[in-house]
Amino acid sequence: METPGSQTSLHRANLERVVRAVRMAGSLTQAEIARATGLSAATVSNIVRELKDGGTVEVTPTSAGGRRARSVSLSGSAGIVIGVDFGHTHLRVAVGNLAHQVLAEESEPLDVDASSAQGFGRAEELVKRLIAATGIGQDKVIGVGLGVPGPIDVESGTLGSTSILPGWTGINPSEELAGRLGVPVYVDNDANLGALGELVWGAGRGVRDLAYIKVASGVGAGLVIDGQIYRGPGGTAGEIGHITLDESGPVCRCGNRGCLETFTAARYVLPLLQSSHGADLTMERVVRMAREGDPGCRRVIADVGRHIGSGVANLCNLLNPSRVVLGGDLAEAGELVLGPIRDSVSRYAIPSAARQLSVLPGALGGRAEVLGALALVLSEMGDSTLLDSALPASAPAFT
Ligand SMILES: [Zn+2]
């Protein structure tokens, strides 16, 4: 009979701490595991040996600071995770293993007016095709991370009103996809997944407090506070696009006036250039022409940066993040938009709130959300399945 605080349960808790640290980091040296878990080097060494014997982790030689070290990652054969990202005009799917390797990835266009049933049908097909392409059995799938471009109600799991996929409001995306694939599905909005993607795989690696800003059809922020996504009880945290910048500004889709979104989102910004640059302009083209030196496009991108910077300054005053990562097409503008963001931050944030801040472009481009969906499964899956299948029923009680 196992009691809390017994040798066995303490040992089990230590195993879980090590697995959790490696699961989110991808790979760590034994010294890094000791730092991350607070366990002694000897305990980490014993636990890693046990996990390796059970097939839960793999150990490969590496070097850390010029010294030989051993890099520990979850076993690539321990299972696979799936990421599915629904965007405004695309569907993207990735298959990864627990060692943070992407095994297959594909994106296809999605009609914005497609019904949710059509959308999930396409996702089911693409997921099954990519799993087949990896040659790994579908029984190895641990879970699916699903990104949707709108707020998810934390209690009901339903998609809130969103003008981005108009026919989808009120559906439960996680139930829809789980019913089709027969595995657990974890769902979140695209800004939160972009934040997770950059945190685990990209420009946010190594920090614990980060805001990921995505400017596309709407403007949103994914917030990471002390290493965790912060969602708020209604799943609405990070709606930076609806900070009021001008009370008598244009009417926003939320019903207020002069929101940050009305100065930065494509549908408000493109009309400024359409009489001089043609009616079929896209944000991607504006960014490209700005990079090529077009003065009108440069001015518009700089103004967008200044306005985003006002929002980021508010974020700094409230949350004091150490890094802001800009995602979406706009990140391709590089310093043309990042410079004005930094200028506004230094103008409007209190100095101590912005002192440690770095503002960087996303490192993952359009893949941030789907990789974030993989990271969501890695963060939500728990360790019990992994340890129960790999370890003998009564693990030896050394610590
Ligand atoms: Zn608004």
mmCIF file of C-alpha atoms and ligand atoms in Angstrom:
data_model
loop_
_atom_site.group_PDB
_atom_site.id
_atom_site.type_symbol
_atom_site.label_atom_id
_atom_site.label_comp_id
_atom_site.label_asym_id
_atom_site.label_seq_id
_atom_site.Cartn_x
_atom_site.Cartn_y
_atom_site.Cartn_z
ATOM 1 C CA MET A 1 0.000 0.000 0.000
ATOM 2 C CA GLU A 2 1.461 3.340 -1.097
ATOM 3 C CA THR A 3 1.103 6.383 1.129
ATOM 4 C CA PRO A 4 1.894 9.959 0.163
ATOM 5 C CA GLY A 5 5.392 10.791 1.353
ATOM 6 C CA SER A 6 6.578 7.176 1.115
ATOM 7 C CA GLN A 7 9.844 6.373 -0.642
ATOM 8 C CA THR A 8 7.945 5.042 -3.655
ATOM 9 C CA SER A 9 5.716 8.057 -4.171
ATOM 10 C CA LEU A 10 8.652 10.425 -3.643
ATOM 11 C CA HIS A 11 10.613 8.502 -6.240
ATOM 12 C CA ARG A 12 7.677 8.608 -8.637
ATOM 13 C CA ALA A 13 7.347 12.379 -8.104
ATOM 14 C CA ASN A 14 11.054 12.812 -8.922
ATOM 15 C CA LEU A 15 10.680 10.749 -12.098
ATOM 16 C CA GLU A 16 7.786 12.966 -13.140
ATOM 17 C CA ARG A 17 9.773 16.143 -12.447
ATOM 18 C CA VAL A 18 12.581 14.978 -14.707
ATOM 19 C CA VAL A 19 10.227 13.846 -17.485
ATOM 20 C CA ARG A 20 8.286 17.129 -17.313
ATOM 21 C CA ALA A 21 11.463 19.237 -17.575
ATOM 22 C CA VAL A 22 12.712 17.291 -20.604
ATOM 23 C CA ARG A 23 9.254 17.166 -22.218
ATOM 24 C CA MET A 24 8.973 20.955 -22.491
ATOM 25 C CA ALA A 25 12.644 21.719 -23.240
ATOM 26 C CA GLY A 26 13.166 19.113 -25.971
ATOM 27 C CA SER A 27 16.586 18.137 -24.684
ATOM 28 C CA LEU A 28 18.584 19.032 -21.579
ATOM 29 C CA THR A 29 21.948 18.033 -20.177
ATOM 30 C CA GLN A 30 21.913 16.287 -16.807
ATOM 31 C CA ALA A 31 23.271 19.470 -15.187
ATOM 32 C CA GLU A 32 20.404 21.468 -16.724
ATOM 33 C CA ILE A 33 17.889 18.900 -15.451
ATOM 34 C CA ALA A 34 19.351 19.254 -11.955
ATOM 35 C CA ARG A 35 18.993 23.052 -12.175
ATOM 36 C CA ALA A 36 15.445 22.881 -13.560
ATOM 37 C CA THR A 37 14.167 20.344 -11.015
ATOM 38 C CA GLY A 38 16.196 21.207 -7.925
ATOM 39 C CA LEU A 39 17.290 17.552 -7.652
ATOM 40 C CA SER A 40 20.887 16.598 -6.865
ATOM 41 C CA ALA A 41 23.235 15.561 -9.667
ATOM 42 C CA ALA A 42 23.415 12.008 -8.250
ATOM 43 C CA THR A 43 19.616 11.672 -8.113
ATOM 44 C CA VAL A 44 19.277 12.996 -11.681
ATOM 45 C CA SER A 45 21.928 10.555 -12.860
ATOM 46 C CA ASN A 46 20.096 7.581 -11.269
ATOM 47 C CA ILE A 47 16.714 8.674 -12.588
ATOM 48 C CA VAL A 48 18.018 9.235 -16.118
ATOM 49 C CA ARG A 49 19.554 5.732 -16.097
ATOM 50 C CA GLU A 50 16.255 4.231 -14.974
ATOM 51 C CA LEU A 51 14.220 6.168 -17.561
ATOM 52 C CA LYS A 52 16.679 5.153 -20.272
ATOM 53 C CA ASP A 53 16.415 1.473 -19.318
ATOM 54 C CA GLY A 54 12.606 1.775 -19.439
ATOM 55 C CA GLY A 55 12.757 3.326 -22.930
ATOM 56 C CA THR A 56 11.242 6.656 -21.846
ATOM 57 C CA VAL A 57 14.315 8.790 -22.617
ATOM 58 C CA GLU A 58 17.273 8.683 -24.975
ATOM 59 C CA VAL A 59 20.750 9.860 -23.976
ATOM 60 C CA THR A 60 23.211 11.191 -26.565
ATOM 61 C CA PRO A 61 26.724 12.619 -26.109
ATOM 62 C CA THR A 62 26.989 16.394 -26.524
ATOM 63 C CA SER A 63 29.178 19.228 -25.259
ATOM 64 C CA ALA A 64 28.199 22.017 -22.863
ATOM 65 C CA GLY A 65 30.602 24.955 -22.478
ATOM 66 C CA GLY A 66 33.408 22.935 -24.095
ATOM 67 C CA ARG A 67 32.952 20.008 -21.685
ATOM 68 C CA ARG A 68 31.584 16.618 -22.551
ATOM 69 C CA ALA A 69 28.000 16.187 -21.419
ATOM 70 C CA ARG A 70 25.037 13.906 -21.979
ATOM 71 C CA SER A 71 21.926 15.282 -23.641
ATOM 72 C CA VAL A 72 18.646 13.767 -22.463
ATOM 73 C CA SER A 73 15.457 13.847 -24.551
ATOM 74 C CA LEU A 74 12.225 11.885 -24.520
ATOM 75 C CA SER A 75 12.444 8.794 -26.685
ATOM 76 C CA GLY A 76 11.456 9.496 -30.306
ATOM 77 C CA SER A 77 9.617 6.153 -30.392
ATOM 78 C CA ALA A 78 7.602 6.823 -27.203
ATOM 79 C CA GLY A 79 4.737 8.374 -29.151
ATOM 80 C CA ILE A 80 3.748 11.094 -31.608
ATOM 81 C CA VAL A 81 1.850 14.347 -31.231
ATOM 82 C CA ILE A 82 -0.185 16.162 -33.870
ATOM 83 C CA GLY A 83 -0.645 19.900 -34.409
ATOM 84 C CA VAL A 84 -3.589 21.288 -36.411
ATOM 85 C CA ASP A 85 -3.858 25.022 -37.130
ATOM 86 C CA PHE A 86 -6.937 26.587 -38.707
ATOM 87 C CA GLY A 87 -6.174 30.076 -40.021
ATOM 88 C CA HIS A 88 -8.240 32.615 -41.879
ATOM 89 C CA THR A 89 -7.296 31.117 -45.259
ATOM 90 C CA HIS A 90 -5.258 27.993 -44.490
ATOM 91 C CA LEU A 91 -5.147 24.664 -42.716
ATOM 92 C CA ARG A 92 -1.757 23.471 -41.511
ATOM 93 C CA VAL A 93 -0.911 20.129 -39.908
ATOM 94 C CA ALA A 94 2.350 18.904 -38.336
ATOM 95 C CA VAL A 95 3.328 15.544 -36.863
ATOM 96 C CA GLY A 96 6.085 15.499 -34.251
ATOM 97 C CA ASN A 97 7.627 13.112 -31.773
ATOM 98 C CA LEU A 98 8.287 13.624 -28.067
ATOM 99 C CA ALA A 99 11.941 14.521 -28.786
ATOM 100 C CA HIS A 100 10.633 17.740 -30.444
ATOM 101 C CA GLN A 101 11.403 16.544 -33.974
ATOM 102 C CA VAL A 102 8.906 17.477 -36.697
ATOM 103 C CA LEU A 103 8.382 14.336 -38.804
ATOM 104 C CA ALA A 104 5.886 15.647 -41.366
ATOM 105 C CA GLU A 105 4.200 18.957 -42.067
ATOM 106 C CA GLU A 106 1.854 20.283 -44.727
ATOM 107 C CA SER A 107 -0.321 23.306 -45.354
ATOM 108 C CA GLU A 108 -3.269 23.739 -47.728
ATOM 109 C CA PRO A 109 -5.586 26.651 -48.550
ATOM 110 C CA LEU A 110 -8.923 26.792 -46.724
ATOM 111 C CA ASP A 111 -11.966 28.677 -47.973
ATOM 112 C CA VAL A 112 -12.894 31.272 -45.363
ATOM 113 C CA ASP A 113 -16.581 30.447 -45.899
ATOM 114 C CA ALA A 114 -16.083 26.687 -45.463
ATOM 115 C CA SER A 115 -18.448 25.184 -42.883
ATOM 116 C CA SER A 116 -16.906 23.748 -39.724
ATOM 117 C CA ALA A 117 -17.862 20.218 -40.906
ATOM 118 C CA GLN A 118 -15.916 20.755 -44.159
ATOM 119 C CA GLY A 119 -12.992 22.212 -42.237
ATOM 120 C CA PHE A 120 -12.769 19.306 -39.776
ATOM 121 C CA GLY A 121 -13.231 16.797 -42.600
ATOM 122 C CA ARG A 122 -10.207 18.285 -44.374
ATOM 123 C CA ALA A 123 -8.209 18.269 -41.135
ATOM 124 C CA GLU A 124 -9.057 14.593 -40.486
ATOM 125 C CA GLU A 125 -7.914 13.619 -44.009
ATOM 126 C CA LEU A 126 -4.657 15.574 -43.796
ATOM 127 C CA VAL A 127 -3.826 14.242 -40.304
ATOM 128 C CA LYS A 128 -4.363 10.628 -41.405
ATOM 129 C CA ARG A 129 -2.336 11.125 -44.587
ATOM 130 C CA LEU A 130 0.626 12.663 -42.722
ATOM 131 C CA ILE A 131 0.618 9.973 -40.021
ATOM 132 C CA ALA A 132 0.670 7.340 -42.770
ATOM 133 C CA ALA A 133 3.606 9.185 -44.411
ATOM 134 C CA THR A 134 5.679 8.857 -41.217
ATOM 135 C CA GLY A 135 5.158 5.072 -41.191
ATOM 136 C CA ILE A 136 4.215 5.209 -37.505
ATOM 137 C CA GLY A 137 0.998 3.512 -36.363
ATOM 138 C CA GLN A 138 -2.009 5.678 -35.484
ATOM 139 C CA ASP A 139 -2.075 3.920 -32.063
ATOM 140 C CA LYS A 140 1.107 5.866 -31.203
ATOM 141 C CA VAL A 141 -0.735 9.223 -31.264
ATOM 142 C CA ILE A 142 -0.752 10.720 -27.753
ATOM 143 C CA GLY A 143 -2.869 13.756 -28.534
ATOM 144 C CA VAL A 144 -3.735 16.544 -30.931
ATOM 145 C CA GLY A 145 -3.223 20.274 -30.368
ATOM 146 C CA LEU A 146 -5.736 22.401 -32.249
ATOM 147 C CA GLY A 147 -5.467 26.114 -33.043
ATOM 148 C CA VAL A 148 -8.499 28.208 -33.968
ATOM 149 C CA PRO A 149 -8.579 31.931 -34.830
ATOM 150 C CA GLY A 150 -10.943 33.028 -32.071
ATOM 151 C CA PRO A 151 -11.453 32.946 -28.307
ATOM 152 C CA ILE A 152 -12.291 29.609 -26.648
ATOM 153 C CA ASP A 153 -14.586 29.746 -23.620
ATOM 154 C CA VAL A 154 -12.619 28.023 -20.866
ATOM 155 C CA GLU A 155 -15.682 26.417 -19.209
ATOM 156 C CA SER A 156 -17.727 25.259 -22.198
ATOM 157 C CA GLY A 157 -14.859 24.769 -24.685
ATOM 158 C CA THR A 158 -16.908 26.489 -27.395
ATOM 159 C CA LEU A 159 -15.626 28.988 -29.927
ATOM 160 C CA GLY A 160 -16.721 32.537 -29.137
ATOM 161 C CA SER A 161 -18.061 34.972 -31.679
ATOM 162 C CA THR A 162 -15.381 35.601 -34.227
ATOM 163 C CA SER A 163 -15.613 37.423 -37.514
ATOM 164 C CA ILE A 164 -12.655 35.390 -38.754
ATOM 165 C CA LEU A 165 -14.438 32.061 -39.325
ATOM 166 C CA PRO A 166 -18.028 33.317 -39.319
ATOM 167 C CA GLY A 167 -19.847 29.966 -39.535
ATOM 168 C CA TRP A 168 -17.992 28.391 -36.607
ATOM 169 C CA THR A 169 -19.322 30.357 -33.621
ATOM 170 C CA GLY A 170 -20.716 28.148 -30.837
ATOM 171 C CA ILE A 171 -19.147 24.855 -31.970
ATOM 172 C CA ASN A 172 -16.903 22.806 -29.679
ATOM 173 C CA PRO A 173 -13.763 22.315 -31.826
ATOM 174 C CA SER A 174 -12.111 19.882 -29.435
ATOM 175 C CA GLU A 175 -15.148 17.509 -29.393
ATOM 176 C CA GLU A 176 -15.540 17.788 -33.177
ATOM 177 C CA LEU A 177 -11.987 16.670 -33.899
ATOM 178 C CA ALA A 178 -11.721 14.142 -31.039
ATOM 179 C CA GLY A 179 -14.865 12.451 -32.367
ATOM 180 C CA ARG A 180 -13.220 12.043 -35.764
ATOM 181 C CA LEU A 181 -9.727 10.996 -34.642
ATOM 182 C CA GLY A 182 -10.456 9.097 -31.409
ATOM 183 C CA VAL A 183 -7.628 10.738 -29.395
ATOM 184 C CA PRO A 184 -7.586 13.595 -26.852
ATOM 185 C CA VAL A 185 -7.684 17.042 -28.502
ATOM 186 C CA TYR A 186 -6.420 20.168 -26.704
ATOM 187 C CA VAL A 187 -7.587 23.446 -28.194
ATOM 188 C CA ASP A 188 -6.446 27.061 -27.931
ATOM 189 C CA ASN A 189 -6.577 30.284 -29.942
ATOM 190 C CA ASP A 190 -3.947 31.133 -32.534
ATOM 191 C CA ALA A 191 -2.241 33.900 -30.529
ATOM 192 C CA ASN A 192 -1.702 31.618 -27.505
ATOM 193 C CA LEU A 193 -0.335 28.863 -29.749
ATOM 194 C CA GLY A 194 1.964 31.324 -31.527
ATOM 195 C CA ALA A 195 3.294 32.306 -28.090
ATOM 196 C CA LEU A 196 3.832 28.658 -27.114
ATOM 197 C CA GLY A 197 5.455 27.870 -30.464
ATOM 198 C CA GLU A 198 7.967 30.725 -30.179
ATOM 199 C CA LEU A 199 8.559 29.916 -26.485
ATOM 200 C CA VAL A 200 9.402 26.253 -27.065
ATOM 201 C CA TRP A 201 10.873 26.285 -30.602
ATOM 202 C CA GLY A 202 11.676 29.869 -31.628
ATOM 203 C CA ALA A 203 12.450 33.458 -30.590
ATOM 204 C CA GLY A 204 11.207 32.990 -27.006
ATOM 205 C CA ARG A 205 13.488 30.122 -26.030
ATOM 206 C CA GLY A 206 15.016 30.568 -22.614
ATOM 207 C CA VAL A 207 12.624 33.248 -21.286
ATOM 208 C CA ARG A 208 9.722 32.764 -18.858
ATOM 209 C CA ASP A 209 7.755 35.978 -19.513
ATOM 210 C CA LEU A 210 6.797 36.727 -23.075
ATOM 211 C CA ALA A 211 4.125 38.392 -25.187
ATOM 212 C CA TYR A 212 3.555 37.193 -28.738
ATOM 213 C CA ILE A 213 1.840 39.833 -30.878
ATOM 214 C CA LYS A 214 0.069 38.727 -34.008
ATOM 215 C CA VAL A 215 -1.218 41.285 -36.482
ATOM 216 C CA ALA A 216 -3.321 39.708 -39.217
ATOM 217 C CA SER A 217 -7.068 39.978 -39.846
ATOM 218 C CA GLY A 218 -7.271 40.966 -36.184
ATOM 219 C CA VAL A 219 -4.656 41.904 -33.592
ATOM 220 C CA GLY A 220 -4.086 39.673 -30.578
ATOM 221 C CA ALA A 221 -1.441 38.794 -28.027
ATOM 222 C CA GLY A 222 -0.542 35.453 -26.468
ATOM 223 C CA LEU A 223 0.799 35.988 -22.949
ATOM 224 C CA VAL A 224 3.278 33.708 -21.199
ATOM 225 C CA ILE A 225 3.677 34.505 -17.498
ATOM 226 C CA ASP A 226 6.273 32.574 -15.496
ATOM 227 C CA GLY A 227 6.458 29.899 -18.200
ATOM 228 C CA GLN A 228 2.683 29.351 -18.462
ATOM 229 C CA ILE A 229 0.150 30.643 -20.991
ATOM 230 C CA TYR A 230 -2.188 33.061 -19.211
ATOM 231 C CA ARG A 231 -5.738 32.710 -20.601
ATOM 232 C CA GLY A 232 -8.028 34.352 -18.043
ATOM 233 C CA PRO A 233 -11.326 32.748 -16.910
ATOM 234 C CA GLY A 234 -13.088 33.583 -20.190
ATOM 235 C CA GLY A 235 -10.121 32.747 -22.441
ATOM 236 C CA THR A 236 -9.961 36.386 -23.518
ATOM 237 C CA ALA A 237 -6.650 37.537 -22.003
ATOM 238 C CA GLY A 238 -4.329 39.300 -24.443
ATOM 239 C CA GLU A 239 -6.929 41.155 -26.554
ATOM 240 C CA ILE A 240 -4.425 43.941 -27.087
ATOM 241 C CA GLY A 241 -6.171 44.883 -30.359
ATOM 242 C CA HIS A 242 -9.008 46.487 -28.386
ATOM 243 C CA ILE A 243 -6.971 48.869 -26.267
ATOM 244 C CA THR A 244 -8.440 52.346 -26.924
ATOM 245 C CA LEU A 245 -5.991 54.642 -28.693
ATOM 246 C CA ASP A 246 -8.432 57.340 -29.875
ATOM 247 C CA GLU A 247 -11.940 57.763 -28.435
ATOM 248 C CA SER A 248 -13.158 59.506 -31.570
ATOM 249 C CA GLY A 249 -11.373 57.114 -33.968
ATOM 250 C CA PRO A 250 -12.975 54.654 -36.427
ATOM 251 C CA VAL A 251 -15.675 52.260 -35.160
ATOM 252 C CA CYS A 252 -14.150 48.827 -34.456
ATOM 253 C CA ARG A 253 -15.835 45.434 -35.019
ATOM 254 C CA CYS A 254 -16.091 45.154 -31.204
ATOM 255 C CA GLY A 255 -18.370 48.232 -31.131
ATOM 256 C CA ASN A 256 -15.883 50.600 -29.519
ATOM 257 C CA ARG A 257 -14.072 53.420 -31.311
ATOM 258 C CA GLY A 258 -10.416 53.937 -32.036
ATOM 259 C CA CYS A 259 -9.175 50.508 -30.876
ATOM 260 C CA LEU A 260 -5.537 49.640 -31.633
ATOM 261 C CA GLU A 261 -6.856 47.214 -34.261
ATOM 262 C CA THR A 262 -8.418 50.098 -36.233
ATOM 263 C CA PHE A 263 -4.917 51.573 -36.702
ATOM 264 C CA THR A 264 -3.028 48.361 -37.425
ATOM 265 C CA ALA A 265 -5.139 45.542 -38.943
ATOM 266 C CA ALA A 266 -4.975 44.997 -42.697
ATOM 267 C CA ARG A 267 -8.573 46.018 -43.413
ATOM 268 C CA TYR A 268 -7.957 49.473 -41.925
ATOM 269 C CA VAL A 269 -4.403 49.960 -43.169
ATOM 270 C CA LEU A 270 -4.683 48.822 -46.803
ATOM 271 C CA PRO A 271 -7.293 51.481 -47.798
ATOM 272 C CA LEU A 272 -4.700 54.156 -46.910
ATOM 273 C CA LEU A 273 -2.604 52.967 -49.862
ATOM 274 C CA GLN A 274 -5.202 51.699 -52.302
ATOM 275 C CA SER A 275 -5.737 54.948 -54.229
ATOM 276 C CA SER A 276 -1.992 55.325 -54.844
ATOM 277 C CA HIS A 277 -0.874 51.640 -54.984
ATOM 278 C CA GLY A 278 -3.839 49.767 -56.544
ATOM 279 C CA ALA A 279 -6.944 48.082 -55.153
ATOM 280 C CA ASP A 280 -5.594 44.525 -55.001
ATOM 281 C CA LEU A 281 -2.988 45.316 -52.351
ATOM 282 C CA THR A 282 -2.219 42.774 -49.598
ATOM 283 C CA MET A 283 -0.262 43.288 -46.366
ATOM 284 C CA GLU A 284 2.385 40.920 -47.690
ATOM 285 C CA ARG A 285 2.906 43.195 -50.735
ATOM 286 C CA VAL A 286 2.971 46.342 -48.615
ATOM 287 C CA VAL A 287 5.736 44.783 -46.502
ATOM 288 C CA ARG A 288 7.666 43.754 -49.606
ATOM 289 C CA MET A 289 7.402 47.218 -51.206
ATOM 290 C CA ALA A 290 8.422 48.857 -47.916
ATOM 291 C CA ARG A 291 11.544 46.687 -47.886
ATOM 292 C CA GLU A 292 12.235 47.739 -51.476
ATOM 293 C CA GLY A 293 12.112 51.394 -50.402
ATOM 294 C CA ASP A 294 8.592 52.538 -51.338
ATOM 295 C CA PRO A 295 8.094 55.696 -49.207
ATOM 296 C CA GLY A 296 4.290 55.376 -48.793
ATOM 297 C CA CYS A 297 4.509 51.749 -47.692
ATOM 298 C CA ARG A 298 7.381 52.598 -45.330
ATOM 299 C CA ARG A 299 5.346 55.367 -43.741
ATOM 300 C CA VAL A 300 2.322 53.100 -43.244
ATOM 301 C CA ILE A 301 4.426 50.272 -41.746
ATOM 302 C CA ALA A 302 6.171 52.737 -39.404
ATOM 303 C CA ASP A 303 2.799 54.130 -38.236
ATOM 304 C CA VAL A 304 1.519 50.591 -37.626
ATOM 305 C CA GLY A 305 4.669 49.941 -35.563
ATOM 306 C CA ARG A 306 4.159 53.114 -33.507
ATOM 307 C CA HIS A 307 0.582 52.096 -32.686
ATOM 308 C CA ILE A 308 1.524 48.529 -31.794
ATOM 309 C CA GLY A 309 4.263 50.033 -29.614
ATOM 310 C CA SER A 310 1.637 51.998 -27.646
ATOM 311 C CA GLY A 311 -0.143 48.726 -26.886
ATOM 312 C CA VAL A 312 3.133 47.013 -26.015
ATOM 313 C CA ALA A 313 3.984 49.892 -23.645
ATOM 314 C CA ASN A 314 0.697 49.247 -21.806
ATOM 315 C CA LEU A 315 1.555 45.546 -21.639
ATOM 316 C CA CYS A 316 4.992 46.374 -20.210
ATOM 317 C CA ASN A 317 3.489 48.560 -17.504
ATOM 318 C CA LEU A 318 1.057 45.799 -16.519
ATOM 319 C CA LEU A 319 3.093 42.602 -16.956
ATOM 320 C CA ASN A 320 6.758 43.575 -17.369
ATOM 321 C CA PRO A 321 7.603 40.852 -19.935
ATOM 322 C CA SER A 322 11.250 40.227 -20.808
ATOM 323 C CA ARG A 323 10.502 39.583 -24.479
ATOM 324 C CA VAL A 324 7.959 40.665 -27.077
ATOM 325 C CA VAL A 325 7.846 38.574 -30.248
ATOM 326 C CA LEU A 326 6.101 39.949 -33.336
ATOM 327 C CA GLY A 327 4.472 37.276 -35.523
ATOM 328 C CA GLY A 328 2.454 37.256 -38.741
ATOM 329 C CA ASP A 329 3.331 38.794 -42.131
ATOM 330 C CA LEU A 330 4.271 42.074 -40.498
ATOM 331 C CA ALA A 331 7.334 40.528 -38.826
ATOM 332 C CA GLU A 332 8.881 40.254 -42.315
ATOM 333 C CA ALA A 333 9.234 44.063 -42.277
ATOM 334 C CA GLY A 334 12.028 43.640 -39.703
ATOM 335 C CA GLU A 335 13.482 46.889 -38.358
ATOM 336 C CA LEU A 336 11.021 48.964 -40.443
ATOM 337 C CA VAL A 337 8.340 47.966 -37.918
ATOM 338 C CA LEU A 338 10.407 46.851 -34.887
ATOM 339 C CA GLY A 339 12.227 50.217 -34.640
ATOM 340 C CA PRO A 340 8.971 52.238 -34.332
ATOM 341 C CA ILE A 341 7.611 49.656 -31.828
ATOM 342 C CA ARG A 342 10.711 50.169 -29.646
ATOM 343 C CA ASP A 343 10.429 53.975 -30.004
ATOM 344 C CA SER A 344 6.837 53.915 -28.724
ATOM 345 C CA VAL A 345 7.731 51.560 -25.888
ATOM 346 C CA SER A 346 10.496 53.849 -24.684
ATOM 347 C CA ARG A 347 8.184 56.837 -25.007
ATOM 348 C CA TYR A 348 5.108 55.413 -23.257
ATOM 349 C CA ALA A 349 6.265 52.676 -20.845
ATOM 350 C CA ILE A 350 7.722 53.519 -17.453
ATOM 351 C CA PRO A 351 11.487 52.954 -17.753
ATOM 352 C CA SER A 352 11.740 50.143 -15.187
ATOM 353 C CA ALA A 353 8.987 48.179 -16.987
ATOM 354 C CA ALA A 354 10.824 48.219 -20.316
ATOM 355 C CA ARG A 355 14.466 48.083 -19.236
ATOM 356 C CA GLN A 356 14.937 44.314 -19.725
ATOM 357 C CA LEU A 357 12.622 44.096 -22.729
ATOM 358 C CA SER A 358 13.796 42.845 -26.113
ATOM 359 C CA VAL A 359 11.472 43.168 -29.125
ATOM 360 C CA LEU A 360 12.193 40.493 -31.739
ATOM 361 C CA PRO A 361 10.625 39.180 -34.939
ATOM 362 C CA GLY A 362 9.172 35.667 -34.710
ATOM 363 C CA ALA A 363 11.617 32.946 -35.735
ATOM 364 C CA LEU A 364 8.966 30.538 -37.019
ATOM 365 C CA GLY A 365 6.926 32.655 -39.478
ATOM 366 C CA GLY A 366 3.654 30.995 -40.471
ATOM 367 C CA ARG A 367 4.632 27.787 -38.633
ATOM 368 C CA ALA A 368 4.464 29.345 -35.142
ATOM 369 C CA GLU A 369 0.856 28.289 -34.490
ATOM 370 C CA VAL A 370 1.122 24.696 -35.691
ATOM 371 C CA LEU A 371 4.350 24.148 -33.738
ATOM 372 C CA GLY A 372 2.613 25.771 -30.761
ATOM 373 C CA ALA A 373 -0.142 23.177 -31.199
ATOM 374 C CA LEU A 374 2.515 20.428 -30.873
ATOM 375 C CA ALA A 375 3.868 22.196 -27.774
ATOM 376 C CA LEU A 376 0.333 22.393 -26.336
ATOM 377 C CA VAL A 377 0.062 18.581 -26.402
ATOM 378 C CA LEU A 378 3.537 18.290 -24.864
ATOM 379 C CA SER A 379 2.489 20.637 -22.049
ATOM 380 C CA GLU A 380 -0.951 19.096 -21.411
ATOM 381 C CA MET A 381 -0.320 15.370 -21.912
ATOM 382 C CA GLY A 382 0.865 14.587 -18.386
ATOM 383 C CA ASP A 383 3.511 11.963 -17.604
ATOM 384 C CA SER A 384 1.454 9.062 -16.248
ATOM 385 C CA THR A 385 0.931 7.307 -19.594
ATOM 386 C CA LEU A 386 4.607 7.586 -20.445
ATOM 387 C CA LEU A 387 5.851 6.311 -17.098
ATOM 388 C CA ASP A 388 3.182 3.617 -16.650
ATOM 389 C CA SER A 389 3.936 2.026 -20.002
ATOM 390 C CA ALA A 390 7.724 2.222 -19.636
ATOM 391 C CA LEU A 391 8.358 1.344 -16.012
ATOM 392 C CA PRO A 392 7.794 -1.851 -14.023
ATOM 393 C CA ALA A 393 4.716 -1.697 -11.751
ATOM 394 C CA SER A 394 6.858 -1.397 -8.635
ATOM 395 C CA ALA A 395 9.749 0.889 -9.458
ATOM 396 C CA PRO A 396 12.847 0.506 -7.241
ATOM 397 C CA ALA A 397 12.709 2.950 -4.362
ATOM 398 C CA PHE A 398 16.045 4.723 -4.560
ATOM 399 C CA THR A 399 16.118 8.507 -4.716
HETATM 400 ZN ZN ZN B 1 -12.207 46.983 -30.760
#
